[in-house]
Amino acid sequence: MNDLSSPPKPEGDRPQMQRKPDWIRVKAPVSQGYQETRKLMRDLNLHTVCEEAACPNIGECWTKKHATVMILGDTCTRACRFCNIKTGMPMPVDPLEPEHTAAAAAAMGLEHIVITSVDRDDLPDRGAGQFVKVITALRRETPDTTIEILTPDFKGRMKQSIAEICEAGPDVFNHNLETVPRLYPTIRPGARYYASLRLLEEVKAHNPLIFTKSGIMLGLGEARLEVHQVMDDMRSADIDFITMGQYLQPTPKHAKVEEFVTPKQFAAYGAIARAKGFLQVASSPLTRSSYHAGDDFAQMRAAREAKLAKQGA
């Protein structure tokens, strides 16, 4: 029986979600294009980071028939404090996933596709072989589609994995640093900052023509000068493209948002990044790794061609 005289449980004892500022709010996805993209992914038994990571841009992207396919299942072997993807023991790798990914690209008529994955520390090759198979299937079925991959760090097998994937020939190789080095122990405990930088250096060593890309989240408690240092570290690794977006807390159990960075601050960071020599910069509260990826790729390729023409002249 309830004791009506007992005081209510203080609100402070319950996990709370922070109220988002007006510039970070988006409308719920309801369009026909969204529903069609969702159905296609279900029919082909494909996962997307758009859904699994609760991306705020899913309504806009899926309406335009843009989706970031997440291979190697929907369960990650790590537990980063910023990420909404579930953690646990993954299912066996789906052998039909490469063909289904190519079928999805063909059905949506994609000019540019982004492929990412969960971490698979349980696999001997850390999942590198599945990236190769997906790239190969896409090249065979949709040869005009440019391919961007967003990979984990392949911890313990980095060099061999990079060599295999670079041989398959993606157009863009993305691996996110996610945050500043000081915050790694609490935000990204399963990874190492300088190992991620070395991974992107290794890509350029294998094939300088592959564009490299990396991104960080802002609002986790990083200092302005720490962000500037990450930019310098990326340029030292010859990274072509930097993305910067607002961290959003997926659930009350995840790391809290320490600051909602304003659009003006994001614009200032973007201007500094351009001055440091990146070929392409995306910096806004709603920026995510694959947001507007096709348009950004076209602009980055044009920027490289213009740079090479200028050097030749």
GROMACS .gro file of N, CA and C in nm, residues 143-223:
model
  243
  143PRO      N    1   2.890   0.126  -6.084
  143PRO     CA    2   3.027   0.173  -6.107
  143PRO      C    3   3.043   0.326  -6.106
  144ASP      N    4   2.935   0.399  -6.126
  144ASP     CA    5   2.945   0.545  -6.128
  144ASP      C    6   2.926   0.607  -5.990
  145THR      N    7   2.892   0.526  -5.892
  145THR     CA    8   2.871   0.578  -5.756
  145THR      C    9   3.006   0.596  -5.687
  146THR      N   10   3.032   0.716  -5.636
  146THR     CA   11   3.153   0.736  -5.558
  146THR      C   12   3.130   0.684  -5.416
  147ILE      N   13   3.236   0.631  -5.356
  147ILE     CA   14   3.223   0.556  -5.230
  147ILE      C   15   3.303   0.623  -5.120
  148GLU      N   16   3.234   0.650  -5.012
  148GLU     CA   17   3.296   0.704  -4.891
  148GLU      C   18   3.278   0.604  -4.778
  149ILE      N   19   3.385   0.572  -4.709
  149ILE     CA   20   3.375   0.480  -4.596
  149ILE      C   21   3.412   0.552  -4.467
  150LEU      N   22   3.343   0.517  -4.361
  150LEU     CA   23   3.370   0.570  -4.227
  150LEU      C   24   3.398   0.449  -4.139
  151THR      N   25   3.525   0.428  -4.107
  151THR     CA   26   3.565   0.302  -4.044
  151THR      C   27   3.599   0.318  -3.896
  152PRO      N   28   3.597   0.205  -3.823
  152PRO     CA   29   3.656   0.204  -3.689
  152PRO      C   30   3.808   0.205  -3.699
  153ASP      N   31   3.876   0.189  -3.585
  153ASP     CA   32   4.022   0.201  -3.587
  153ASP      C   33   4.095   0.069  -3.611
  154PHE      N   34   4.020  -0.043  -3.623
  154PHE     CA   35   4.081  -0.174  -3.648
  154PHE      C   36   4.194  -0.204  -3.550
  155LYS      N   37   4.167  -0.177  -3.423
  155LYS     CA   38   4.269  -0.188  -3.319
  155LYS      C   39   4.337  -0.325  -3.318
  156GLY      N   40   4.471  -0.323  -3.320
  156GLY     CA   41   4.549  -0.445  -3.320
  156GLY      C   42   4.579  -0.500  -3.458
  157ARG      N   43   4.513  -0.442  -3.562
  157ARG     CA   44   4.534  -0.491  -3.698
  157ARG      C   45   4.523  -0.375  -3.798
  158MET      N   46   4.563  -0.259  -3.756
  158MET     CA   47   4.539  -0.139  -3.834
  158MET      C   48   4.608  -0.139  -3.969
  159LYS      N   49   4.737  -0.162  -3.973
  159LYS     CA   50   4.812  -0.150  -4.098
  159LYS      C   51   4.763  -0.248  -4.205
  160GLN      N   52   4.741  -0.372  -4.168
  160GLN     CA   53   4.696  -0.471  -4.265
  160GLN      C   54   4.555  -0.439  -4.315
  161SER      N   55   4.469  -0.394  -4.224
  161SER     CA   56   4.332  -0.359  -4.263
  161SER      C   57   4.331  -0.242  -4.360
  162ILE      N   58   4.412  -0.140  -4.332
  162ILE     CA   59   4.419  -0.022  -4.419
  162ILE      C   60   4.470  -0.063  -4.558
  163ALA      N   61   4.571  -0.149  -4.561
  163ALA     CA   62   4.626  -0.193  -4.690
  163ALA      C   63   4.520  -0.264  -4.773
  164GLU      N   64   4.442  -0.352  -4.711
  164GLU     CA   65   4.339  -0.427  -4.783
  164GLU      C   66   4.229  -0.335  -4.835
  165ILE      N   67   4.185  -0.242  -4.750
  165ILE     CA   68   4.075  -0.154  -4.790
  165ILE      C   69   4.121  -0.055  -4.897
  166CYS      N   70   4.241   0.000  -4.882
  166CYS     CA   71   4.292   0.094  -4.983
  166CYS      C   72   4.306   0.026  -5.119
  167GLU      N   73   4.341  -0.101  -5.120
  167GLU     CA   74   4.352  -0.175  -5.244
  167GLU      C   75   4.216  -0.184  -5.315
  168ALA      N   76   4.108  -0.188  -5.237
  168ALA     CA   77   3.973  -0.194  -5.295
  168ALA      C   78   3.934  -0.060  -5.358
  169GLY      N   79   3.996   0.049  -5.313
  169GLY     CA   80   3.981   0.177  -5.380
  169GLY      C   81   3.860   0.262  -5.346
  170PRO      N   82   3.834   0.293  -5.216
  170PRO     CA   83   3.729   0.390  -5.186
  170PRO      C   84   3.773   0.529  -5.231
  171ASP      N   85   3.677   0.617  -5.255
  171ASP     CA   86   3.710   0.753  -5.294
  171ASP      C   87   3.745   0.840  -5.173
  172VAL      N   88   3.676   0.816  -5.062
  172VAL     CA   89   3.699   0.891  -4.938
  172VAL      C   90   3.713   0.792  -4.824
  173PHE      N   91   3.814   0.813  -4.743
  173PHE     CA   92   3.837   0.729  -4.626
  173PHE      C   93   3.822   0.818  -4.502
  174ASN      N   94   3.716   0.793  -4.427
  174ASN     CA   95   3.686   0.874  -4.309
  174ASN      C   96   3.706   0.791  -4.183
  175HIS      N   97   3.767   0.852  -4.085
  175HIS     CA   98   3.777   0.793  -3.952
  175HIS      C   99   3.774   0.909  -3.853
  176ASN      N  100   3.676   0.912  -3.765
  176ASN     CA  101   3.656   1.027  -3.678
  176ASN      C  102   3.743   1.023  -3.553
  177LEU      N  103   3.806   1.136  -3.522
  177LEU     CA  104   3.878   1.150  -3.395
  177LEU      C  105   3.780   1.170  -3.280
  178GLU      N  106   3.663   1.224  -3.310
  178GLU     CA  107   3.549   1.241  -3.219
  178GLU      C  108   3.563   1.354  -3.117
  179THR      N  109   3.678   1.364  -3.049
  179THR     CA  110   3.693   1.469  -2.948
  179THR      C  111   3.840   1.499  -2.927
  180VAL      N  112   3.871   1.588  -2.835
  180VAL     CA  113   4.009   1.628  -2.809
  180VAL      C  114   4.077   1.521  -2.724
  181PRO      N  115   4.211   1.513  -2.728
  181PRO     CA  116   4.281   1.405  -2.657
  181PRO      C  117   4.250   1.397  -2.508
  182ARG      N  118   4.235   1.511  -2.443
  182ARG     CA  119   4.212   1.513  -2.298
  182ARG      C  120   4.085   1.438  -2.258
  183LEU      N  121   3.986   1.436  -2.345
  183LEU     CA  122   3.857   1.376  -2.311
  183LEU      C  123   3.846   1.228  -2.350
  184TYR      N  124   3.947   1.173  -2.414
  184TYR     CA  125   3.941   1.033  -2.457
  184TYR      C  126   3.914   0.934  -2.342
  185PRO      N  127   3.979   0.946  -2.226
  185PRO     CA  128   3.956   0.846  -2.121
  185PRO      C  129   3.810   0.836  -2.077
  186THR      N  130   3.735   0.945  -2.085
  186THR     CA  131   3.595   0.941  -2.042
  186THR      C  132   3.497   0.928  -2.157
  187ILE      N  133   3.529   0.981  -2.273
  187ILE     CA  134   3.435   0.984  -2.385
  187ILE      C  135   3.459   0.869  -2.484
  188ARG      N  136   3.583   0.837  -2.508
  188ARG     CA  137   3.616   0.733  -2.607
  188ARG      C  138   3.721   0.639  -2.548
  189PRO      N  139   3.689   0.572  -2.437
  189PRO     CA  140   3.790   0.495  -2.363
  189PRO      C  141   3.849   0.377  -2.437
  190GLY      N  142   3.779   0.325  -2.537
  190GLY     CA  143   3.829   0.207  -2.609
  190GLY      C  144   3.925   0.239  -2.721
  191ALA      N  145   3.952   0.369  -2.743
  191ALA     CA  146   4.036   0.410  -2.856
  191ALA      C  147   4.151   0.498  -2.807
  192ARG      N  148   4.242   0.527  -2.899
  192ARG     CA  149   4.356   0.613  -2.869
  192ARG      C  150   4.366   0.721  -2.976
  193TYR      N  151   4.378   0.845  -2.932
  193TYR     CA  152   4.379   0.960  -3.022
  193TYR      C  153   4.487   0.949  -3.130
  194TYR      N  154   4.609   0.925  -3.087
  194TYR     CA  155   4.719   0.924  -3.185
  194TYR      C  156   4.717   0.800  -3.274
  195ALA      N  157   4.656   0.692  -3.226
  195ALA     CA  158   4.638   0.575  -3.314
  195ALA      C  159   4.541   0.609  -3.427
  196SER      N  160   4.438   0.687  -3.397
  196SER     CA  161   4.344   0.729  -3.502
  196SER      C  162   4.411   0.821  -3.602
  197LEU      N  163   4.496   0.909  -3.555
  197LEU     CA  164   4.571   0.995  -3.648
  197LEU      C  165   4.661   0.912  -3.738
  198ARG      N  166   4.729   0.812  -3.678
  198ARG     CA  167   4.820   0.727  -3.756
  198ARG      C  168   4.744   0.649  -3.862
  199LEU      N  169   4.621   0.610  -3.831
  199LEU     CA  170   4.539   0.537  -3.928
  199LEU      C  171   4.521   0.620  -4.055
  200LEU      N  172   4.487   0.746  -4.039
  200LEU     CA  173   4.464   0.832  -4.155
  200LEU      C  174   4.593   0.865  -4.228
  201GLU      N  175   4.703   0.873  -4.155
  201GLU     CA  176   4.835   0.888  -4.220
  201GLU      C  177   4.867   0.765  -4.304
  202GLU      N  178   4.830   0.649  -4.252
  202GLU     CA  179   4.857   0.524  -4.321
  202GLU      C  180   4.780   0.517  -4.454
  203VAL      N  181   4.657   0.569  -4.454
  203VAL     CA  182   4.579   0.573  -4.578
  203VAL      C  183   4.652   0.652  -4.685
  204LYS      N  184   4.700   0.770  -4.649
  204LYS     CA  185   4.772   0.855  -4.744
  204LYS      C  186   4.902   0.789  -4.791
  205ALA      N  187   4.967   0.715  -4.701
  205ALA     CA  188   5.090   0.645  -4.739
  205ALA      C  189   5.063   0.539  -4.844
  206HIS      N  190   4.947   0.473  -4.835
  206HIS     CA  191   4.913   0.369  -4.933
  206HIS      C  192   4.866   0.427  -5.064
  207ASN      N  193   4.787   0.533  -5.057
  207ASN     CA  194   4.733   0.593  -5.179
  207ASN      C  195   4.701   0.740  -5.155
  208PRO      N  196   4.792   0.830  -5.194
  208PRO     CA  197   4.771   0.973  -5.171
  208PRO      C  198   4.649   1.029  -5.242
  209LEU      N  199   4.594   0.957  -5.339
  209LEU     CA  200   4.479   1.008  -5.413
  209LEU      C  201   4.347   0.985  -5.341
  210ILE      N  202   4.346   0.897  -5.241
  210ILE     CA  203   4.224   0.877  -5.162
  210ILE      C  204   4.208   0.997  -5.069
  211PHE      N  205   4.091   1.060  -5.075
  211PHE     CA  206   4.064   1.171  -4.984
  211PHE      C  207   4.049   1.117  -4.842
  212THR      N  208   4.106   1.188  -4.745
  212THR     CA  209   4.090   1.149  -4.605
  212THR      C  210   4.004   1.254  -4.533
  213LYS      N  211   3.932   1.206  -4.434
  213LYS     CA  212   3.832   1.289  -4.369
  213LYS      C  213   3.823   1.250  -4.222
  214SER      N  214   3.798   1.347  -4.136
  214SER     CA  215   3.780   1.316  -3.994
  214SER      C  216   3.694   1.424  -3.931
  215GLY      N  217   3.634   1.390  -3.818
  215GLY     CA  218   3.545   1.486  -3.754
  215GLY      C  219   3.552   1.481  -3.603
  216ILE      N  220   3.506   1.590  -3.543
  216ILE     CA  221   3.497   1.597  -3.397
  216ILE      C  222   3.361   1.654  -3.358
  217MET      N  223   3.319   1.619  -3.237
  217MET     CA  224   3.198   1.674  -3.178
  217MET      C  225   3.237   1.787  -3.084
  218LEU      N  226   3.159   1.892  -3.082
  218LEU     CA  227   3.182   2.003  -2.989
  218LEU      C  228   3.071   2.005  -2.885
  219GLY      N  229   3.103   2.058  -2.769
  219GLY     CA  230   3.006   2.066  -2.661
  219GLY      C  231   3.026   1.964  -2.552
  220LEU      N  232   3.140   1.893  -2.555
  220LEU     CA  233   3.170   1.792  -2.454
  220LEU      C  234   3.259   1.844  -2.341
  221GLY      N  235   3.292   1.973  -2.347
  221GLY     CA  236   3.378   2.031  -2.245
  221GLY      C  237   3.517   2.065  -2.296
  222GLU      N  238   3.536   2.057  -2.428
  222GLU     CA  239   3.666   2.090  -2.487
  222GLU      C  240   3.690   2.241  -2.484
  223ALA      N  241   3.815   2.281  -2.478
  223ALA     CA  242   3.852   2.422  -2.483
  223ALA      C  243   3.880   2.463  -2.627
   0.00000   0.00000   0.00000
